[in-house]
Short mmCIF file of C-alpha atoms and ligand atoms in Angstrom, two decimals:
data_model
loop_
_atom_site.label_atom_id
_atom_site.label_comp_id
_atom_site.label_asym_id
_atom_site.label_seq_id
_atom_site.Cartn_x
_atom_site.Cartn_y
_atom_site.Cartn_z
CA UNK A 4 85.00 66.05 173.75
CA UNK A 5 81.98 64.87 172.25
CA UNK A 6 81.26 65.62 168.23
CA UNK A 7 78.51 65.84 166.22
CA UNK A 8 76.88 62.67 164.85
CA UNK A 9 77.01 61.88 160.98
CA UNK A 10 73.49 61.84 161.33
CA UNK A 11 72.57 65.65 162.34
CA UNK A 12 72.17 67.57 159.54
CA UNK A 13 70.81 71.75 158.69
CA UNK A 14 67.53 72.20 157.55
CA UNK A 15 68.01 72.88 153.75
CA UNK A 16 64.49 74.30 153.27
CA UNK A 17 65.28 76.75 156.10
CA UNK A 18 68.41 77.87 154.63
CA UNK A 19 66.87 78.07 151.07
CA UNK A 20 63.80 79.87 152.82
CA UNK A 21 65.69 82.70 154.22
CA UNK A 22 68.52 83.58 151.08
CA UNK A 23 65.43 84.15 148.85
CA UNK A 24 63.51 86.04 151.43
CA UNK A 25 66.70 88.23 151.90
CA UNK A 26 67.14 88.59 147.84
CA UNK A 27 63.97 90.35 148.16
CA UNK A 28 65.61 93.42 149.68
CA UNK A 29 68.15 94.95 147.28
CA UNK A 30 66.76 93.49 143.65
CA UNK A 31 68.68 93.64 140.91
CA UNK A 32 67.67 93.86 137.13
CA UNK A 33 68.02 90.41 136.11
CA UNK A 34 66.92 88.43 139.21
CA UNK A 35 70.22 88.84 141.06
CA UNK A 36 70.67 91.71 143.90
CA UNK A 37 72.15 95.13 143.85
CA UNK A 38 72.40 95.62 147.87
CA UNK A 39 75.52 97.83 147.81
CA UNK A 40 77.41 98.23 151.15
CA UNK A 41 75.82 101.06 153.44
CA UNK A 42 72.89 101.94 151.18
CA UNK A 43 69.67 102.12 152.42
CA UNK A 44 68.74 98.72 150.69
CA UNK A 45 72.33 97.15 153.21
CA UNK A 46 70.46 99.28 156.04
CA UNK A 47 66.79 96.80 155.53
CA UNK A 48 69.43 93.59 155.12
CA UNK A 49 71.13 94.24 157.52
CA UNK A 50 67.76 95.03 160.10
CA UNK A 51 66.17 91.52 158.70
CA UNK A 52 69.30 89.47 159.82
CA UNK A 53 69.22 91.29 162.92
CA UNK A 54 65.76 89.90 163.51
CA UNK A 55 66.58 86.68 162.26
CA UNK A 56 69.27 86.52 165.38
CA UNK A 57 67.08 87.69 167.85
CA UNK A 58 64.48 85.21 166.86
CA UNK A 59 67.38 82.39 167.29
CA UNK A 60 68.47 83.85 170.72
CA UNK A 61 71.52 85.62 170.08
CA UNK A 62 72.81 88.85 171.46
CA UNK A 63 73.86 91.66 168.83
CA UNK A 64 77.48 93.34 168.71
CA UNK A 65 78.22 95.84 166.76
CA UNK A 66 81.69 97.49 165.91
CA UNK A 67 82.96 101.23 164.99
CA UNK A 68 82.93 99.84 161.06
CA UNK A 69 79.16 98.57 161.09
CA UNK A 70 80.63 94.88 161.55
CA UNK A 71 78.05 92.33 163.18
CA UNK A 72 78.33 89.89 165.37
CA UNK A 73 75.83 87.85 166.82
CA UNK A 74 76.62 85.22 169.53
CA UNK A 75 75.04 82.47 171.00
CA UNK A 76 76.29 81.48 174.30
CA UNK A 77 78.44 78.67 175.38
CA UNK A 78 78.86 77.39 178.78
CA UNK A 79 82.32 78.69 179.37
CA UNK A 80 81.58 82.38 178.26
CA UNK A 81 85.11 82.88 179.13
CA UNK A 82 86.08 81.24 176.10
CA UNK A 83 87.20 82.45 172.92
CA UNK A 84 84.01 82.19 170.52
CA UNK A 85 84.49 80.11 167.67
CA UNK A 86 83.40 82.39 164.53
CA UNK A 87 81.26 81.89 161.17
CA UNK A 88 80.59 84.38 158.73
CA UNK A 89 80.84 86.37 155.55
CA UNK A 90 79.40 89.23 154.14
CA UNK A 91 75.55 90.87 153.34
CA UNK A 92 76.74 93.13 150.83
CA UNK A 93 76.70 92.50 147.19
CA UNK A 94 78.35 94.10 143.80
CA UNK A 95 75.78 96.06 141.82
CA UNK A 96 74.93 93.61 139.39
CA UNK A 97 75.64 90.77 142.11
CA UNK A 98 74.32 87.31 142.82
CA UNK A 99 71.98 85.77 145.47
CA UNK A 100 74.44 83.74 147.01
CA UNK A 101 78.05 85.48 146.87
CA UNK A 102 78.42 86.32 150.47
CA UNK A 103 75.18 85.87 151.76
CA UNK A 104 75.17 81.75 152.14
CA UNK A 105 78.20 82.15 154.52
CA UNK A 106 75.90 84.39 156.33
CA UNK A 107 73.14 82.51 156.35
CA UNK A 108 74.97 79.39 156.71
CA UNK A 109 76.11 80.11 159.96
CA UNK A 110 72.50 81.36 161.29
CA UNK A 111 71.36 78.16 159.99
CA UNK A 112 74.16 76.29 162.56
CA UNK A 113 72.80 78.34 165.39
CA UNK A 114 68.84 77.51 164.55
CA UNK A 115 70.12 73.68 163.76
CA UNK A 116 71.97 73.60 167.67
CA UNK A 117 68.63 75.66 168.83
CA UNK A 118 66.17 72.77 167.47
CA UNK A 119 68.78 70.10 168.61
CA UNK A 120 68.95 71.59 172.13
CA UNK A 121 72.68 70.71 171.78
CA UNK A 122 75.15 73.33 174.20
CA UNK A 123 78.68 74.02 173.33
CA UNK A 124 81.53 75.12 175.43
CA UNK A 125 82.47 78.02 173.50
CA UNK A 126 80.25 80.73 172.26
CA UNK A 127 79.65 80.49 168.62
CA UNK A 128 79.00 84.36 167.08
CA UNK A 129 78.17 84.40 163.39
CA UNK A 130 79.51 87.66 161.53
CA UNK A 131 78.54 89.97 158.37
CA UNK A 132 81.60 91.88 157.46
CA UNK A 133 80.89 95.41 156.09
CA UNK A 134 82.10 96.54 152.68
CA UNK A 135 83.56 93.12 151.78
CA UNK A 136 82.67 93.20 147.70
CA UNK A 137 84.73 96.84 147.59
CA UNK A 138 82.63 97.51 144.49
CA UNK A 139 81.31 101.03 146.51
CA UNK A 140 84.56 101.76 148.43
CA UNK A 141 87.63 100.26 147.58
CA UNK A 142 89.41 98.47 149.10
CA UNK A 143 87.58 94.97 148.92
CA UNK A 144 87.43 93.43 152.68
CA UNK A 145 87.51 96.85 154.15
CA UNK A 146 86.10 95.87 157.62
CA UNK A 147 87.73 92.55 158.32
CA UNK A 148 91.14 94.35 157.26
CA UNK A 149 90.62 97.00 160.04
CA UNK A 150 89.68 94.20 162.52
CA UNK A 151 93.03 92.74 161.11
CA UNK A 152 94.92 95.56 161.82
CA UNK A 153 96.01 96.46 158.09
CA UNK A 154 93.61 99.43 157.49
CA UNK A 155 93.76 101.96 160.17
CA UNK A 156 89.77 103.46 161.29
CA UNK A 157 90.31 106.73 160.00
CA UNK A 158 91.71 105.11 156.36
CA UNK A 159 88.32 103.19 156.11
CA UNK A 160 86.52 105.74 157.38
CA UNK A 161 88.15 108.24 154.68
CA UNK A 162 87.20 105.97 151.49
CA UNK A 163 85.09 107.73 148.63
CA UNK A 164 82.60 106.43 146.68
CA UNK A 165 82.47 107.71 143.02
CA UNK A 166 80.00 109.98 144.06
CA UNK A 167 82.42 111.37 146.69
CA UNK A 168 80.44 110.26 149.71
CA UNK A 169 82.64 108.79 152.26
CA UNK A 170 82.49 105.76 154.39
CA UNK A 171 82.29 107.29 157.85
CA UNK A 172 79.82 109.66 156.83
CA UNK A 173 77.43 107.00 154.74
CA UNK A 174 77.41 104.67 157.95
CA UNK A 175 76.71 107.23 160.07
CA UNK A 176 74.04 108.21 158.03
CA UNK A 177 72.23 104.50 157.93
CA UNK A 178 72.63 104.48 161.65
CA UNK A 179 74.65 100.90 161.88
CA UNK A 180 78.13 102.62 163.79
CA UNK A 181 79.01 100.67 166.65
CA UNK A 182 81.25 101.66 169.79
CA UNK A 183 82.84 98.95 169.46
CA UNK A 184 86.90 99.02 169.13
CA UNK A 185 87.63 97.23 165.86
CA UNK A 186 89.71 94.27 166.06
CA UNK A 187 89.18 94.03 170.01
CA UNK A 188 87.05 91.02 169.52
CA UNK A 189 89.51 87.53 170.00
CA UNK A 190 88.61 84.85 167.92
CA UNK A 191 89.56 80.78 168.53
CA UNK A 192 88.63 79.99 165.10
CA UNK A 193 86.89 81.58 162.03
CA UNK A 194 85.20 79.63 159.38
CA UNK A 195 83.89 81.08 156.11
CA UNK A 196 81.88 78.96 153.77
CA UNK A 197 81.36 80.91 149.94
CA UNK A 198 80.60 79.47 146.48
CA UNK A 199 83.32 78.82 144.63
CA UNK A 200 82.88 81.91 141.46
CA UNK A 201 84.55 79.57 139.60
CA UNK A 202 84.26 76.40 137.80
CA UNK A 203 86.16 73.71 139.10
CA UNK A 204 84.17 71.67 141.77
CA UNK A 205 81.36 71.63 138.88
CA UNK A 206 83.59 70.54 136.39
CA UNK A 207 85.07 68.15 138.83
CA UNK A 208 81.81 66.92 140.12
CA UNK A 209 82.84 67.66 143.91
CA UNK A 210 80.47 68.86 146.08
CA UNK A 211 82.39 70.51 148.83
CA UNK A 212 85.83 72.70 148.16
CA UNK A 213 88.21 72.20 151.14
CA UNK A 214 90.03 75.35 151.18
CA UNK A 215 93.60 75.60 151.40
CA UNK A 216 94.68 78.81 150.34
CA UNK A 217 93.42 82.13 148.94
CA UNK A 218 95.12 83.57 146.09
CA UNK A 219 97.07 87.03 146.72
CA UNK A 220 95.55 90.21 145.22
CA UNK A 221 96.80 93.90 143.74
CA UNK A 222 94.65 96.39 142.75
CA UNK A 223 96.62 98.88 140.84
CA UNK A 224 94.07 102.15 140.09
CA UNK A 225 95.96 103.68 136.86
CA UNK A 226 95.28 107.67 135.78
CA UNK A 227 96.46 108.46 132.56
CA UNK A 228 96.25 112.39 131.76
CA UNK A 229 95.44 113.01 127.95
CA UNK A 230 94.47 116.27 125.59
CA UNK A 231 90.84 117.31 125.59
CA UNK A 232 90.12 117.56 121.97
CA UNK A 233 87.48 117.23 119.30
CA UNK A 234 86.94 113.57 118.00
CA UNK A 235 86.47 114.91 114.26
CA UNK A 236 88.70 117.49 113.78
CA UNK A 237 91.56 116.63 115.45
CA UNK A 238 94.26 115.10 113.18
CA UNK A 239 95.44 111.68 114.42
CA UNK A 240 99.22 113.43 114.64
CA UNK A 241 98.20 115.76 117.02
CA UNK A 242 96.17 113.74 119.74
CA UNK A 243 97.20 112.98 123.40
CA UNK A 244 94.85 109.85 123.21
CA UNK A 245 94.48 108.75 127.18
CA UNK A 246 92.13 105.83 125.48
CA UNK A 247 94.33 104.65 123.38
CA UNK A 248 97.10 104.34 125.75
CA UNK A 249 94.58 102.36 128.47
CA UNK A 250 93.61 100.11 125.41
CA UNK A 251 97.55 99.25 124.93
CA UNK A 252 97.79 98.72 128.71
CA UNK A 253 95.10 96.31 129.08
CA UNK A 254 96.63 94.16 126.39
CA UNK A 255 99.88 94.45 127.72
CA UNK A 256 98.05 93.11 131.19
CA UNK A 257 96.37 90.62 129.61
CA UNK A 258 99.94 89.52 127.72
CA UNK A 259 101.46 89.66 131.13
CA UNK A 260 98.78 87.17 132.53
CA UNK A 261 98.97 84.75 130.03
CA UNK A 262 103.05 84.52 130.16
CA UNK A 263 102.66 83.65 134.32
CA UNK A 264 99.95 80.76 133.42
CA UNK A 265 98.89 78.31 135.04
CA UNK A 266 97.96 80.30 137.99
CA UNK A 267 97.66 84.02 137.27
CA UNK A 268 95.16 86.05 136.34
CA UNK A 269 94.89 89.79 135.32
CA UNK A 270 92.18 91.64 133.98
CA UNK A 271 90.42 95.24 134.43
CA UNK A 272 86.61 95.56 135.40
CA UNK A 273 86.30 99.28 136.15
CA UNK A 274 87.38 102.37 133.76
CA UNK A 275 86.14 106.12 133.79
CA UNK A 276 86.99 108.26 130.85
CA UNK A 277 86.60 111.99 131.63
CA UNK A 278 84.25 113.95 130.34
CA UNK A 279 83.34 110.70 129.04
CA UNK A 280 81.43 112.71 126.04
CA UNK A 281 81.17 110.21 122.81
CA UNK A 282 82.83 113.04 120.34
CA UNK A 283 85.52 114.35 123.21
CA UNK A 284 88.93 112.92 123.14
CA UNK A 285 89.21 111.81 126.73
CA UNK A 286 90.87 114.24 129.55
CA UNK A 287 91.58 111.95 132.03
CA UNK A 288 91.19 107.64 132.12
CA UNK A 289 91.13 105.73 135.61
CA UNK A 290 90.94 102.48 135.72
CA UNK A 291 92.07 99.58 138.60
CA UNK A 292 94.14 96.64 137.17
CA UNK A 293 93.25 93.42 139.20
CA UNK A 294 96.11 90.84 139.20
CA UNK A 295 96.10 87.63 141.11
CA UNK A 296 98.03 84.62 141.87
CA UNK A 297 98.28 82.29 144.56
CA UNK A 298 102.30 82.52 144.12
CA UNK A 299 103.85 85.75 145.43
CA UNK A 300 107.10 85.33 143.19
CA UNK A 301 104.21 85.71 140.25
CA UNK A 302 102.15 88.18 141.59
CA UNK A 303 105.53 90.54 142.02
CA UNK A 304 106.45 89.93 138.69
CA UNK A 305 103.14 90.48 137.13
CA UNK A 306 103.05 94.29 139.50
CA UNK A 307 106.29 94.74 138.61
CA UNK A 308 106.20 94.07 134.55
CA UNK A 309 102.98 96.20 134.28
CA UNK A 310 104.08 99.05 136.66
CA UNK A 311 107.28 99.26 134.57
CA UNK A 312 105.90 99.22 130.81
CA UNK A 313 102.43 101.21 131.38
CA UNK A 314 104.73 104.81 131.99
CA UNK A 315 106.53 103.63 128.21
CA UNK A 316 103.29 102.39 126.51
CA UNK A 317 101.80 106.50 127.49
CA UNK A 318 105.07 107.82 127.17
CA UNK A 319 105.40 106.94 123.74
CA UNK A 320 101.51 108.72 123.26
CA UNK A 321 102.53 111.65 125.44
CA UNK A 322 99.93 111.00 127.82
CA UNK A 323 100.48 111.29 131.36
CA UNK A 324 100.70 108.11 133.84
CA UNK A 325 100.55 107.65 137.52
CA UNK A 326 99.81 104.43 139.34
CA UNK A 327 98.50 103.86 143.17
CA UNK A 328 98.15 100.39 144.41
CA UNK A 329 94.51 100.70 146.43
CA UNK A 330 94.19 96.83 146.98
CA UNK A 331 96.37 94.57 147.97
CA UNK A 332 97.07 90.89 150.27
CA UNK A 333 99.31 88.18 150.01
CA UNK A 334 98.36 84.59 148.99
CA UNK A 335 97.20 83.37 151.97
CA UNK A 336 97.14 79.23 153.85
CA UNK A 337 94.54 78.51 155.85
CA UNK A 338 94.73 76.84 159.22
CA UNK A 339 96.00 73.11 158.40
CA UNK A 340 93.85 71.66 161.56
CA UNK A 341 90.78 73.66 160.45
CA UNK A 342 91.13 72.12 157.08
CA UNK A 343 91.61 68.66 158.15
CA UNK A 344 88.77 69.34 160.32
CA UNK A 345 86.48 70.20 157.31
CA UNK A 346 87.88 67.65 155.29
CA UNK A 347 86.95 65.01 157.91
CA UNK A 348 83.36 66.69 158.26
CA UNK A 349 82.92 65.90 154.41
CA UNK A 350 84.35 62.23 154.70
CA UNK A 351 81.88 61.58 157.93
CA UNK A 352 78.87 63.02 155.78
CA UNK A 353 79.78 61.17 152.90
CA UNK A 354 80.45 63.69 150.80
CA UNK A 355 82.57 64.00 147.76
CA UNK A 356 85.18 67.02 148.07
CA UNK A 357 88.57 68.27 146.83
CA UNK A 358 91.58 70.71 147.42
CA UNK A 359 91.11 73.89 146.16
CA UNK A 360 92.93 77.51 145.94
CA UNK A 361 90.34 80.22 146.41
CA UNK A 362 90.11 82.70 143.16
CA UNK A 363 88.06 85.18 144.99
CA UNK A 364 89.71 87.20 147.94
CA UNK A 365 87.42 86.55 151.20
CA UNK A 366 87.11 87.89 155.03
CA UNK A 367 88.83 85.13 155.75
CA UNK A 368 92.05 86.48 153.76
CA UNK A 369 92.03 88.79 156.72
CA UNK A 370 90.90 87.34 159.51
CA UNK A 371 93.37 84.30 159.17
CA UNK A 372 96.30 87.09 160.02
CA UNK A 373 94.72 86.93 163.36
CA UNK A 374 93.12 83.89 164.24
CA UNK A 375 93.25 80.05 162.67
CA UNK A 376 90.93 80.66 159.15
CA UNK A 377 89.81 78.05 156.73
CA UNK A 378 86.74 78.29 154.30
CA UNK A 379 84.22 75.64 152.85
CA UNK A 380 82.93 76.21 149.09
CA UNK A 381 80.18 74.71 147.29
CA UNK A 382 80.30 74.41 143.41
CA UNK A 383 78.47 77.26 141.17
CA UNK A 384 76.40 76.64 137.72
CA UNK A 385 79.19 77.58 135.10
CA UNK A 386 81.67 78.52 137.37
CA UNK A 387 79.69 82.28 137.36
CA UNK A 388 79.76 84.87 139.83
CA UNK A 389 79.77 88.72 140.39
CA UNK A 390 76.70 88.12 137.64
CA UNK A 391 73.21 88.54 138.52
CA UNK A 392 72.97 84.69 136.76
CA UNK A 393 74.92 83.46 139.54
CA UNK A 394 73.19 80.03 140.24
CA UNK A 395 73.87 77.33 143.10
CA UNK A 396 71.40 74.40 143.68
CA UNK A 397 69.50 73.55 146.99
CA UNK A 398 71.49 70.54 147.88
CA UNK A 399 74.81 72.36 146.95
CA UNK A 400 74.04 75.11 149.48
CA UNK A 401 72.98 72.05 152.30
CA UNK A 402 76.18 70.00 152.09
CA UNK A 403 78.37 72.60 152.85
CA UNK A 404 76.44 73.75 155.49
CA UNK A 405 75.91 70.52 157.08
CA UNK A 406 80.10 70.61 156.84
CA UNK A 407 80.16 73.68 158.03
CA UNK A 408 78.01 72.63 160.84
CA UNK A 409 80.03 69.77 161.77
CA UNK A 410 83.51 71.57 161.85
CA UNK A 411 82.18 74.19 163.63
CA UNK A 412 80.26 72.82 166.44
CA UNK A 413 83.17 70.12 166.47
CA UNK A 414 85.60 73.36 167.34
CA UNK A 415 83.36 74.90 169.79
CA UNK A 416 82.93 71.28 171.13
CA UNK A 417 79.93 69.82 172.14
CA UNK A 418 78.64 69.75 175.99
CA UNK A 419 76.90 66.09 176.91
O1 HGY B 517 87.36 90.81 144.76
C1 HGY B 517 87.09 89.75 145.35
O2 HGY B 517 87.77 88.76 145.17
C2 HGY B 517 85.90 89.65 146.27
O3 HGY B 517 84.80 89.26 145.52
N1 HGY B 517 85.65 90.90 146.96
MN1 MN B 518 82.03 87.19 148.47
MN1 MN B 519 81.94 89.10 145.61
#
């Protein structure tokens, strides 16, 4: 089985070419993007990259939850495709690159094995997950979990945005439903290639992450019922104060966090005080607690700790508490041949690379319940992500895809 040669390489202006020219649709404020999953703004992404495969020769699938998949052709279309992918949507205040260089990346292998005239025995189809960010709909990785068989259709399909829209009806309503069955699709490999969001290959002055596990995730959405009342004249004795008690939960999260370091993390990004009027006492706060760890004997005891003392911290206010997990996978390990595989794909191209646990949950989280998974990252200025500042350089984003080139084309293997 013949592999690629050290020598054959993506086209880094190419790849740089076509991220910026897809930033374009979906701008943020600040220089990043705001192309939320099935908005209109997703709808004109998701149309360019559509082009974009055409123009390199591959065939469009679509499934029931918007998921595409375009496939070049091997010369055993019998053969389970190798896969490459990631995800077109972005958070609203979102990055260039989060998502959309695994994308991207794995057009760029197709155009690369196009210009090389080089055939492989297996197809090679290159995906964009819907809904991965989960900023719109929770949960994050809503598509790839149905295709893994942990959402049902009609769950996904049910999801509201906080406008109350749901996800059936808003992808129905950019026209991007496919008859495909979710999940029917069998995959020989997947390979996701992301920045990093954090700060370690920087720091470390590595320029390619070999990915050997994900961290495991809960989201834990909190509602705490308080008293309606007048800011001014209602005497401190007599408040139901739903904002205080979410203040003394996110310190007790933050407290449980730091007594599970190294390797935990636990924060909240997402709270909504009703009425939410500056001189009303708030009715109702919701907010999601995100915990992670890539130990599951940490990441129970963190859910368990904060599930047990939030209902005393409000109890002790009189405010009202339920809690309703909407998030959740276990740390994950990624396929150890498809990691030595990139790891060798550095070491051939010459370049420098390390272990390391991915922070951020990923497709990949999912699809590695149902097919061998591994991931490539590439380092990030400051570690910084899910900020419209989110910065990678040219030659960052080319190494990893000229690994991700190698380790795929070296799984779909090369025809003489
Ligand atoms: O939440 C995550 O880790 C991912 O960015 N959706
Ligand atoms: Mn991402
Ligand atoms: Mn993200």
């Amino acid at each position: 089985m013949a592999v690629p040669g050290e020598n054959l390489r993506i086209n880094p202006d190419r790849l740089w070419e076509s991220i910026h020219e897809l930033a374009e649709i979906g701008p943020g404020v600040a220089g990043g993007n705001n192309r939320q999953t099935l908005t209109d703004d997703d709808a004109k992404g998701r149309t360019l990259f559509k082009s974009w495969c055409e123009g390199a020769g591959m065939s469009l699938g679509l499934d029931q939850m918007g998921t595409m998949f375009a496939r070049r052709e091997g010369t055993e279309p019998g053969l389970d495709p190798v896969y490459v992918g990631s995800h077109l949507d972005t958070q609203p205040t979102g990055g260039r690159y989060d998502g959309v260089l695994g994308v991207l990346s794995g057009l760029e292998v197709i155009r690369t094995l196009n210009d090389l005239g080089i055939r492989t025995r297996r197809p090679i189809v290159v995906v964009n997950w819907t809904n991965e960010e989960g900023a719109r709909f929770a949960p994050a990785m809503l598509a790839s979990g149905v295709f893994a068989g942990v959402h049902t259709l009609d769950y996904a399909y049910g999801r509201k945005d906080p406008e109350g829209k749901t996800f059936g009806d808003e992808l129905k309503r950019i026209g991007w439903v496919g008859d495909e069955t979710v999940g029917a699709r069998k995959m020989h490999a997947y390979f996701e290639y992301h920045i990093e969001q954090g700060p370690i290959l920087e720091a470390e002055h590595k320029q390619i992450g070999v990915v050997t596990h994900g961290q495991g995730l809960w989201w834990l959405e909190f509602t705490l019922t308080g008293k309606e009342a007048h800011t001014g004249s209602t005497p401190m004795n007599m408040r139901v104060n739903a904002g205080l008690a979410m203040a003394r939960i996110f310190e007790m999260v933050q407290e449980v966090a730091m007594s599970e370091q190294p390797g935990a993390v636990g924060g909240v990004g997402q709270v909504k005080f009703s009425p939410n009027s500056r001189n009303v006492l708030p009715g109702t706060v919701v907010f999601t607690v995100d915990i992670r760890s890539p130990e599951q004997a940490k990441l129970d005891r963190m859910r368990a700790r904060i599930e047990a003392e939030a209902p005393k911290i409000c109890e002790a206010l009189g405010v009202g508490c339920a809690v309703e997990p909407v998030g959740h996978f276990d740390p994950v390990t990624f396929d150890p041949v498809l990691v030595a595989r990139v790891r060798a794909a550095a070491d051939k191209l010459g370049y420098s690379h390390m272990n390391i646990i991915s922070g951020a949950g990923h497709d990949a989280c999912w699809t590695n319940r149902v097919a061998p998974s591994t991931m490539i990252m590439c380092p990030c200025v400051d570690g910084l992500s899910h900020n419209e500042a989110e910065d990678i350089s040219k030659d960052w984003a080319s190494a990893g895809a000229d690994v991700l080139f190698h380790a795929v084309v070296e799984t779909a293997e090369i025809v003489e």
